[in-house]
mmCIF file of C-alpha atoms in Angstrom:
data_model
loop_
_atom_site.group_PDB
_atom_site.id
_atom_site.type_symbol
_atom_site.label_atom_id
_atom_site.label_comp_id
_atom_site.label_asym_id
_atom_site.label_seq_id
_atom_site.Cartn_x
_atom_site.Cartn_y
_atom_site.Cartn_z
ATOM 1 C CA MET A 1 -3.536 37.830 -20.202
ATOM 2 C CA LYS A 2 -6.151 37.912 -19.077
ATOM 3 C CA ALA A 3 -5.029 37.778 -15.381
ATOM 4 C CA LEU A 4 -2.472 40.904 -16.907
ATOM 5 C CA ALA A 5 -5.474 43.368 -17.506
ATOM 6 C CA ILE A 6 -6.952 42.786 -13.740
ATOM 7 C CA ALA A 7 -3.632 43.743 -12.552
ATOM 8 C CA LEU A 8 -2.829 46.666 -14.668
ATOM 9 C CA ALA A 9 -6.347 48.085 -14.545
ATOM 10 C CA CYS A 10 -5.334 47.929 -10.329
ATOM 11 C CA VAL A 11 -1.953 49.703 -10.836
ATOM 12 C CA ALA A 12 -2.922 52.181 -13.078
ATOM 13 C CA LEU A 13 -2.328 55.162 -11.377
ATOM 14 C CA PRO A 14 1.399 55.297 -9.867
ATOM 15 C CA ALA A 15 1.560 56.243 -6.225
ATOM 16 C CA TRP A 16 5.070 56.903 -6.650
ATOM 17 C CA ALA A 17 6.990 57.024 -9.582
ATOM 18 C CA GLY A 18 10.332 56.112 -8.968
ATOM 19 C CA TYR A 19 11.650 52.223 -10.165
ATOM 20 C CA ARG A 20 9.830 52.392 -12.978
ATOM 21 C CA ASP A 21 13.111 54.087 -14.748
ATOM 22 C CA HIS A 22 16.241 53.371 -12.243
ATOM 23 C CA PRO A 23 19.376 51.611 -13.935
ATOM 24 C CA ARG A 24 18.770 48.374 -12.003
ATOM 25 C CA THR A 25 15.013 48.310 -13.481
ATOM 26 C CA ALA A 26 16.247 46.786 -17.462
ATOM 27 C CA ALA A 27 18.484 43.601 -15.331
ATOM 28 C CA LEU A 28 14.893 42.908 -13.981
ATOM 29 C CA HIS A 29 13.493 42.774 -16.997
ATOM 30 C CA GLU A 30 16.263 40.834 -18.337
ATOM 31 C CA THR A 31 15.984 37.814 -14.999
ATOM 32 C CA LEU A 32 12.224 37.825 -15.622
ATOM 33 C CA VAL A 33 12.832 36.808 -19.205
ATOM 34 C CA ALA A 34 15.382 34.833 -19.302
ATOM 35 C CA LYS A 35 14.573 33.348 -16.117
ATOM 36 C CA TYR A 36 10.415 33.758 -15.738
ATOM 37 C CA GLY A 37 9.160 33.776 -19.906
ATOM 38 C CA PHE A 38 7.889 36.959 -19.723
ATOM 39 C CA THR A 39 7.147 38.930 -22.693
ATOM 40 C CA GLU A 40 7.089 42.702 -23.358
ATOM 41 C CA GLN A 41 3.119 43.017 -22.776
ATOM 42 C CA ASP A 42 4.316 41.279 -19.092
ATOM 43 C CA LEU A 43 7.120 43.833 -19.087
ATOM 44 C CA ILE A 44 4.724 46.984 -19.820
ATOM 45 C CA TRP A 45 3.027 45.680 -16.172
ATOM 46 C CA VAL A 46 5.837 45.277 -14.889
ATOM 47 C CA ASP A 47 6.379 48.718 -15.484
ATOM 48 C CA ALA A 48 3.212 50.012 -14.003
ATOM 49 C CA ALA A 49 3.849 48.444 -10.705
ATOM 50 C CA LEU A 50 7.131 49.877 -10.368
ATOM 51 C CA ASP A 51 5.628 53.277 -10.631
ATOM 52 C CA ASN A 52 2.868 52.625 -7.926
ATOM 53 C CA ALA A 53 5.883 51.251 -5.185
ATOM 54 C CA GLU A 54 6.626 53.192 -2.938
ATOM 55 C CA ARG A 55 9.570 53.898 -1.516
ATOM 56 C CA LEU A 56 9.661 53.152 2.151
ATOM 57 C CA PRO A 57 13.621 53.152 3.831
ATOM 58 C CA GLN A 58 12.189 52.542 7.376
ATOM 59 C CA LEU A 59 11.947 48.947 5.838
ATOM 60 C CA VAL A 60 15.170 48.751 5.095
ATOM 61 C CA GLN A 61 16.327 49.998 8.941
ATOM 62 C CA ALA A 62 14.043 47.383 9.191
ATOM 63 C CA GLU A 63 15.451 44.783 8.197
ATOM 64 C CA ARG A 64 18.891 45.270 9.545
ATOM 65 C CA GLN A 65 17.099 45.844 13.155
ATOM 66 C CA ASN A 66 14.844 42.976 13.023
ATOM 67 C CA LYS A 67 14.667 41.523 16.848
ATOM 68 C CA GLU A 68 16.208 38.072 16.110
ATOM 69 C CA ILE A 69 19.580 40.213 15.507
ATOM 70 C CA THR A 70 19.173 42.955 17.572
ATOM 71 C CA THR A 71 18.199 41.547 21.295
ATOM 72 C CA PRO A 72 20.395 40.893 23.550
ATOM 73 C CA LEU A 73 19.343 38.329 26.114
ATOM 74 C CA TRP A 74 17.726 34.911 24.454
ATOM 75 C CA ASP A 75 15.156 35.177 26.926
ATOM 76 C CA ASN A 76 13.298 38.358 25.860
ATOM 77 C CA TYR A 77 13.412 37.081 22.588
ATOM 78 C CA ARG A 78 11.488 33.391 23.550
ATOM 79 C CA ASP A 79 8.976 35.574 25.480
ATOM 80 C CA LEU A 80 7.959 37.521 22.621
ATOM 81 C CA HIS A 81 6.787 34.102 21.191
ATOM 82 C CA VAL A 82 6.396 31.030 24.191
ATOM 83 C CA PHE A 83 4.161 32.436 26.989
ATOM 84 C CA PRO A 84 0.374 30.876 28.240
ATOM 85 C CA LYS A 85 -1.837 32.589 25.655
ATOM 86 C CA GLN A 86 0.559 31.603 22.322
ATOM 87 C CA ILE A 87 0.179 27.543 23.766
ATOM 88 C CA GLU A 88 -3.205 27.906 24.149
ATOM 89 C CA ASN A 89 -4.019 29.650 20.444
ATOM 90 C CA GLY A 90 -1.872 26.251 19.332
ATOM 91 C CA LEU A 91 -2.919 23.596 21.366
ATOM 92 C CA ARG A 92 -6.589 25.400 20.090
ATOM 93 C CA LEU A 93 -5.222 25.269 16.075
ATOM 94 C CA LEU A 94 -4.074 21.731 16.715
ATOM 95 C CA ALA A 95 -7.136 19.987 17.198
ATOM 96 C CA GLU A 96 -8.474 22.128 14.261
ATOM 97 C CA HIS A 97 -7.195 21.116 12.026
ATOM 98 C CA ARG A 98 -5.793 17.996 13.324
ATOM 99 C CA SER A 99 -6.143 15.334 9.908
ATOM 100 C CA TRP A 100 -3.779 18.432 8.337
ATOM 101 C CA PHE A 101 -1.534 17.943 10.373
ATOM 102 C CA GLU A 102 -1.380 14.150 10.819
ATOM 103 C CA ARG A 103 -1.620 14.310 6.999
ATOM 104 C CA ALA A 104 1.387 16.554 6.354
ATOM 105 C CA GLU A 105 3.001 15.008 9.468
ATOM 106 C CA ALA A 106 2.642 10.489 7.960
ATOM 107 C CA GLU A 107 3.388 12.159 4.125
ATOM 108 C CA TYR A 108 7.032 14.140 5.283
ATOM 109 C CA GLY A 109 7.992 13.466 8.718
ATOM 110 C CA VAL A 110 7.654 16.769 9.899
ATOM 111 C CA PRO A 111 5.649 16.718 13.912
ATOM 112 C CA PRO A 112 2.300 18.343 13.848
ATOM 113 C CA VAL A 113 3.898 21.086 17.319
ATOM 114 C CA VAL A 114 6.811 21.359 14.967
ATOM 115 C CA ILE A 115 4.213 23.047 12.079
ATOM 116 C CA ALA A 116 2.299 24.462 14.485
ATOM 117 C CA ALA A 117 5.186 26.528 16.030
ATOM 118 C CA VAL A 118 6.842 27.667 13.068
ATOM 119 C CA LEU A 119 2.813 28.727 12.161
ATOM 120 C CA GLY A 120 3.064 30.887 16.042
ATOM 121 C CA VAL A 121 6.435 32.195 15.608
ATOM 122 C CA GLU A 122 5.588 33.330 11.806
ATOM 123 C CA THR A 123 1.959 34.984 12.428
ATOM 124 C CA LYS A 124 0.474 34.050 16.099
ATOM 125 C CA PHE A 125 -1.433 31.235 14.573
ATOM 126 C CA GLY A 126 -2.625 33.648 11.158
ATOM 127 C CA SER A 127 -3.659 36.497 13.049
ATOM 128 C CA PHE A 128 -1.080 39.155 11.693
ATOM 129 C CA THR A 129 0.553 38.328 7.951
ATOM 130 C CA GLY A 130 2.056 41.912 7.793
ATOM 131 C CA LYS A 131 0.387 44.831 6.571
ATOM 132 C CA HIS A 132 2.861 46.433 4.255
ATOM 133 C CA ARG A 133 2.311 46.144 0.520
ATOM 134 C CA VAL A 134 4.560 43.285 -0.564
ATOM 135 C CA LEU A 135 5.487 45.235 -3.973
ATOM 136 C CA ASP A 136 6.636 48.379 -1.751
ATOM 137 C CA ALA A 137 8.732 46.515 0.769
ATOM 138 C CA LEU A 138 10.406 44.304 -1.889
ATOM 139 C CA ALA A 139 11.008 46.773 -4.675
ATOM 140 C CA THR A 140 12.429 48.930 -1.833
ATOM 141 C CA GLN A 141 14.923 46.595 -0.317
ATOM 142 C CA ALA A 142 15.510 45.375 -3.377
ATOM 143 C CA TYR A 143 16.582 48.881 -5.137
ATOM 144 C CA GLU A 144 17.901 50.133 -1.560
ATOM 145 C CA HIS A 145 18.903 47.367 1.249
ATOM 146 C CA PRO A 146 22.997 48.375 1.069
ATOM 147 C CA SER A 147 23.134 44.624 2.204
ATOM 148 C CA ARG A 148 21.676 42.211 0.792
ATOM 149 C CA SER A 149 20.637 43.576 -2.785
ATOM 150 C CA ALA A 150 20.804 41.124 -4.549
ATOM 151 C CA PHE A 151 18.750 39.088 -2.362
ATOM 152 C CA PHE A 152 15.866 40.095 -2.911
ATOM 153 C CA PHE A 153 16.153 41.807 -6.337
ATOM 154 C CA SER A 154 15.665 38.289 -7.432
ATOM 155 C CA GLU A 155 12.484 37.800 -4.520
ATOM 156 C CA LEU A 156 11.077 40.425 -6.734
ATOM 157 C CA ALA A 157 11.375 39.084 -9.950
ATOM 158 C CA ALA A 158 10.280 36.369 -8.011
ATOM 159 C CA TYR A 159 7.098 38.379 -6.883
ATOM 160 C CA PHE A 160 5.761 39.123 -10.437
ATOM 161 C CA ALA A 161 5.796 36.030 -11.097
ATOM 162 C CA TYR A 162 3.883 35.236 -8.626
ATOM 163 C CA CYS A 163 1.864 38.090 -9.024
ATOM 164 C CA ARG A 164 1.346 36.330 -12.723
ATOM 165 C CA ASP A 165 1.128 33.224 -12.433
ATOM 166 C CA PHE A 166 -1.712 33.510 -9.393
ATOM 167 C CA ALA A 167 -3.431 36.009 -11.463
ATOM 168 C CA GLN A 168 -2.864 38.972 -8.127
ATOM 169 C CA ALA A 169 -2.162 42.149 -8.610
ATOM 170 C CA PRO A 170 1.335 43.067 -7.016
ATOM 171 C CA ALA A 171 -0.139 46.442 -5.615
ATOM 172 C CA GLU A 172 -2.255 44.417 -3.525
ATOM 173 C CA VAL A 173 -0.649 41.367 -2.350
ATOM 174 C CA MET A 174 -0.253 42.676 1.869
ATOM 175 C CA GLY A 175 2.989 40.903 3.206
ATOM 176 C CA SER A 176 6.399 41.459 6.307
ATOM 177 C CA TYR A 177 8.657 44.368 5.833
ATOM 178 C CA ALA A 178 10.597 41.272 3.931
ATOM 179 C CA GLY A 179 8.061 40.360 1.674
ATOM 180 C CA ALA A 180 7.460 37.417 3.018
ATOM 181 C CA VAL A 181 3.163 35.649 2.692
ATOM 182 C CA GLY A 182 0.857 34.039 3.560
ATOM 183 C CA TYR A 183 -0.223 31.991 7.190
ATOM 184 C CA ALA A 184 3.807 30.206 6.417
ATOM 185 C CA GLN A 185 5.509 34.117 5.382
ATOM 186 C CA PHE A 186 6.591 32.547 2.573
ATOM 187 C CA MET A 187 9.249 34.751 0.145
ATOM 188 C CA PRO A 188 7.971 34.640 -3.061
ATOM 189 C CA SER A 189 10.909 32.013 -4.547
ATOM 190 C CA ASN A 190 9.723 29.610 -2.259
ATOM 191 C CA TYR A 191 5.946 30.426 -2.656
ATOM 192 C CA LEU A 192 6.642 29.842 -6.611
ATOM 193 C CA ALA A 193 8.961 26.140 -5.612
ATOM 194 C CA LEU A 194 7.260 24.527 -2.846
ATOM 195 C CA ALA A 195 3.971 25.694 -1.859
ATOM 196 C CA LEU A 196 1.403 23.518 -2.478
ATOM 197 C CA ASP A 197 -2.635 22.780 -3.123
ATOM 198 C CA TYR A 198 -3.058 20.941 0.337
ATOM 199 C CA ASP A 199 -6.594 20.841 0.152
ATOM 200 C CA GLY A 200 -6.567 19.932 -3.284
ATOM 201 C CA ASN A 201 -9.584 22.847 -4.202
ATOM 202 C CA GLY A 202 -7.641 24.071 -7.482
ATOM 203 C CA ARG A 203 -5.567 26.873 -6.288
ATOM 204 C CA VAL A 204 -2.407 27.578 -3.713
ATOM 205 C CA ASP A 205 -2.995 30.066 -1.229
ATOM 206 C CA LEU A 206 -1.198 30.197 1.086
ATOM 207 C CA TRP A 207 -4.319 32.049 2.967
ATOM 208 C CA SER A 208 -5.100 28.888 3.341
ATOM 209 C CA MET A 209 -4.128 26.854 6.795
ATOM 210 C CA PRO A 210 -4.717 23.210 5.291
ATOM 211 C CA ASP A 211 -2.237 24.623 1.950
ATOM 212 C CA ALA A 212 0.212 26.212 5.128
ATOM 213 C CA ILE A 213 -0.023 23.623 6.920
ATOM 214 C CA GLY A 214 1.467 21.144 3.641
ATOM 215 C CA SER A 215 3.646 24.129 2.450
ATOM 216 C CA ILE A 216 5.871 24.615 5.646
ATOM 217 C CA ALA A 217 6.300 20.767 5.701
ATOM 218 C CA ARG A 218 7.031 20.578 2.106
ATOM 219 C CA TYR A 219 9.341 23.470 2.615
ATOM 220 C CA PHE A 220 12.035 21.263 6.113
ATOM 221 C CA THR A 221 12.335 18.371 3.064
ATOM 222 C CA GLN A 222 12.352 19.738 -0.231
ATOM 223 C CA TYR A 223 14.204 22.728 0.380
ATOM 224 C CA GLN A 224 17.056 23.670 -1.789
ATOM 225 C CA SER A 225 20.055 25.793 0.092
ATOM 226 C CA PRO A 226 23.379 25.792 -1.658
ATOM 227 C CA ASP A 227 25.508 26.920 1.288
ATOM 228 C CA ARG A 228 23.037 24.081 4.029
ATOM 229 C CA PRO A 229 22.491 20.743 1.790
ATOM 230 C CA SER A 230 22.620 18.770 4.552
ATOM 231 C CA ALA A 231 19.330 20.594 5.807
ATOM 232 C CA HIS A 232 16.439 18.577 5.330
ATOM 233 C CA TRP A 233 14.634 17.384 7.269
ATOM 234 C CA ARG A 234 15.413 13.944 9.272
ATOM 235 C CA ARG A 235 11.887 11.662 10.188
ATOM 236 C CA GLY A 236 12.282 10.886 13.971
ATOM 237 C CA GLU A 237 15.097 12.573 15.370
ATOM 238 C CA PRO A 238 14.774 15.513 17.484
ATOM 239 C CA LEU A 239 16.052 19.480 17.297
ATOM 240 C CA LEU A 240 18.089 19.763 19.960
ATOM 241 C CA VAL A 241 20.299 17.971 22.892
ATOM 242 C CA PRO A 242 20.753 19.673 26.048
ATOM 243 C CA VAL A 243 24.344 19.454 27.544
ATOM 244 C CA ALA A 244 25.107 19.244 31.441
ATOM 245 C CA ALA A 245 28.278 20.686 31.098
ATOM 246 C CA ALA A 246 30.657 22.353 28.561
ATOM 247 C CA THR A 247 34.435 23.624 28.824
ATOM 248 C CA LEU A 248 35.395 24.686 25.880
ATOM 249 C CA GLY A 249 39.083 26.126 24.554
ATOM 250 C CA GLU A 250 40.047 28.588 22.273
ATOM 251 C CA ASP A 251 40.318 25.332 19.044
ATOM 252 C CA ALA A 252 36.856 24.822 19.988
ATOM 253 C CA PRO A 253 34.602 24.681 16.659
ATOM 254 C CA ALA A 254 32.610 27.793 16.349
ATOM 255 C CA ARG A 255 29.432 28.295 18.271
ATOM 256 C CA ASN A 256 25.909 29.870 17.139
ATOM 257 C CA SER A 257 26.934 28.440 13.412
ATOM 258 C CA ARG A 258 23.918 28.411 10.816
ATOM 259 C CA ALA A 259 24.303 24.897 9.376
ATOM 260 C CA ALA A 260 26.444 21.760 11.311
ATOM 261 C CA ASN A 261 29.785 22.744 11.178
ATOM 262 C CA THR A 262 30.883 19.295 13.265
ATOM 263 C CA THR A 263 30.491 16.175 15.157
ATOM 264 C CA ILE A 264 28.627 15.053 18.409
ATOM 265 C CA GLY A 265 32.316 13.318 18.295
ATOM 266 C CA SER A 266 34.224 15.904 17.731
ATOM 267 C CA TRP A 267 31.736 18.424 20.089
ATOM 268 C CA ILE A 268 32.992 16.003 22.825
ATOM 269 C CA LYS A 269 36.279 16.156 21.916
ATOM 270 C CA ALA A 270 36.385 20.035 22.235
ATOM 271 C CA GLY A 271 34.770 19.759 26.631
ATOM 272 C CA VAL A 272 30.391 19.310 25.388
ATOM 273 C CA THR A 273 29.010 16.755 28.535
ATOM 274 C CA PRO A 274 26.030 15.683 26.436
ATOM 275 C CA THR A 275 22.773 14.713 29.086
ATOM 276 C CA VAL A 276 22.436 11.705 26.559
ATOM 277 C CA GLU A 277 23.887 8.992 24.816
ATOM 278 C CA MET A 278 24.304 9.380 21.112
ATOM 279 C CA PRO A 279 26.108 8.145 17.440
ATOM 280 C CA ALA A 280 29.528 9.978 17.616
ATOM 281 C CA ASP A 281 29.372 10.422 13.541
ATOM 282 C CA LEU A 282 25.858 12.387 13.707
ATOM 283 C CA PRO A 283 26.487 16.090 13.147
ATOM 284 C CA ALA A 284 25.832 18.695 15.108
ATOM 285 C CA GLY A 285 26.421 21.926 16.420
ATOM 286 C CA LEU A 286 26.377 23.790 19.403
ATOM 287 C CA ILE A 287 24.126 26.513 20.650
ATOM 288 C CA GLU A 288 25.344 29.264 22.932
ATOM 289 C CA LEU A 289 22.788 31.078 24.336
ATOM 290 C CA ARG A 290 22.738 34.331 26.905
ATOM 291 C CA ARG A 291 21.077 34.261 29.592
ATOM 292 C CA PRO A 292 20.286 36.269 32.836
ATOM 293 C CA GLN A 293 22.215 33.572 35.324
ATOM 294 C CA GLY A 294 25.046 32.474 32.205
ATOM 295 C CA ILE A 295 25.521 30.862 29.607
ATOM 296 C CA GLU A 296 23.469 28.339 28.503
ATOM 297 C CA TYR A 297 24.674 25.531 25.454
ATOM 298 C CA TRP A 298 22.802 23.469 23.511
ATOM 299 C CA LEU A 299 23.705 20.225 21.010
ATOM 300 C CA ALA A 300 22.077 21.486 18.164
ATOM 301 C CA LEU A 301 20.915 18.293 15.149
ATOM 302 C CA PRO A 302 19.728 18.574 11.659
ATOM 303 C CA ASN A 303 16.584 19.531 12.373
ATOM 304 C CA PHE A 304 17.376 22.349 14.463
ATOM 305 C CA TYR A 305 19.193 23.357 10.945
ATOM 306 C CA SER A 306 16.782 22.763 8.519
ATOM 307 C CA VAL A 307 14.521 25.406 11.133
ATOM 308 C CA MET A 308 17.083 28.044 10.609
ATOM 309 C CA SER A 309 17.259 27.037 6.293
ATOM 310 C CA TYR A 310 13.411 28.474 7.075
ATOM 311 C CA ASN A 311 15.186 31.545 8.620
ATOM 312 C CA PRO A 312 18.395 31.743 9.618
ATOM 313 C CA ARG A 313 18.992 33.461 13.016
ATOM 314 C CA VAL A 314 19.596 30.638 16.396
ATOM 315 C CA PHE A 315 16.723 33.046 18.002
ATOM 316 C CA TYR A 316 14.466 32.018 15.867
ATOM 317 C CA ALA A 317 15.066 28.237 15.024
ATOM 318 C CA MET A 318 14.913 27.885 19.508
ATOM 319 C CA ALA A 319 11.888 29.677 19.769
ATOM 320 C CA VAL A 320 9.793 27.520 17.313
ATOM 321 C CA THR A 321 12.207 24.552 19.020
ATOM 322 C CA GLN A 322 10.479 25.364 22.594
ATOM 323 C CA LEU A 323 7.416 26.108 21.940
ATOM 324 C CA ALA A 324 7.119 23.287 19.967
ATOM 325 C CA ALA A 325 8.089 21.823 22.954
ATOM 326 C CA SER A 326 5.931 23.025 24.800
ATOM 327 C CA LEU A 327 2.952 22.275 22.933
ATOM 328 C CA GLN A 328 4.185 19.212 22.405
ATOM 329 C CA ALA A 329 3.626 18.961 26.999
ATOM 330 C CA ALA A 330 0.637 21.059 26.644
ATOM 331 C CA GLU A 331 -0.637 17.849 24.399
ATOM 332 C CA ALA A 332 0.487 15.356 26.449
ATOM 333 C CA ALA A 333 -0.893 17.047 30.009
ATOM 334 C CA ALA A 334 -4.335 17.862 28.556
ATOM 335 C CA PRO A 335 -6.578 15.284 29.952
#
């Protein structure tokens, strides 16, 4: 209870009174009690935090209009994440934390450049982890979002569990407009389930680079998704294969799916010609990118969809993949 008393002191003076008395707060209480074992005293602390939560509807707008959705051309999105300074900073991070990256690869099979690329796309290698109070972001999204309220409601509950378990004041943690935190930008539920004390200092801290590196690798291998059960990382396999040609009929499988929706053999039958030979029964999807010069196709393999489990947008996973490839090429070219 000492941690709760400290946190309660930090939120005792409300800046905005609105969500404490909201009709849905009773359901939040029920979830906190049933799923996380909150006591009556804990719920008093939660209500004090909700009194302090500020309603920021612009964050809902930001979530609904994120660049992964609204950017029409792949090149425009790619330029946000894959550029010379980003590659330079990524190489520096790989060198500074080489032992942690190598340990993560040995234990989980995820290459250092892929982990580094996630850190690059998410937070520019830890330099920008978010400017919003997570309390405000999650409360606003949970109570106000027109289509994803249920998801954010569960994350709000997980956030209170995180604050209790890690002795954090709810009003003090900063993160993204969606409530993601730390160098790895984990949502609270993933922080609780998958974040690691990778450096063994007794604290799970995703604002620590070793913990972020190990936690990302663990995420790729252990994240559980009911709609994408085969999204776990597969050691030693690529993410994408370039397509030499594609002549697709109207009955071809859907492109840009969130999971591998058929096999390499089926895509070949549908008119796709890969640049390399692969097993016909290997699960695969087809990525279709709009570029200034026309449509570009890639065959996406299970590891690409492992990256999409982190953020279910094609542009996001492509940015991670191509930043990783650029880092790998730069390392190979270094003297």
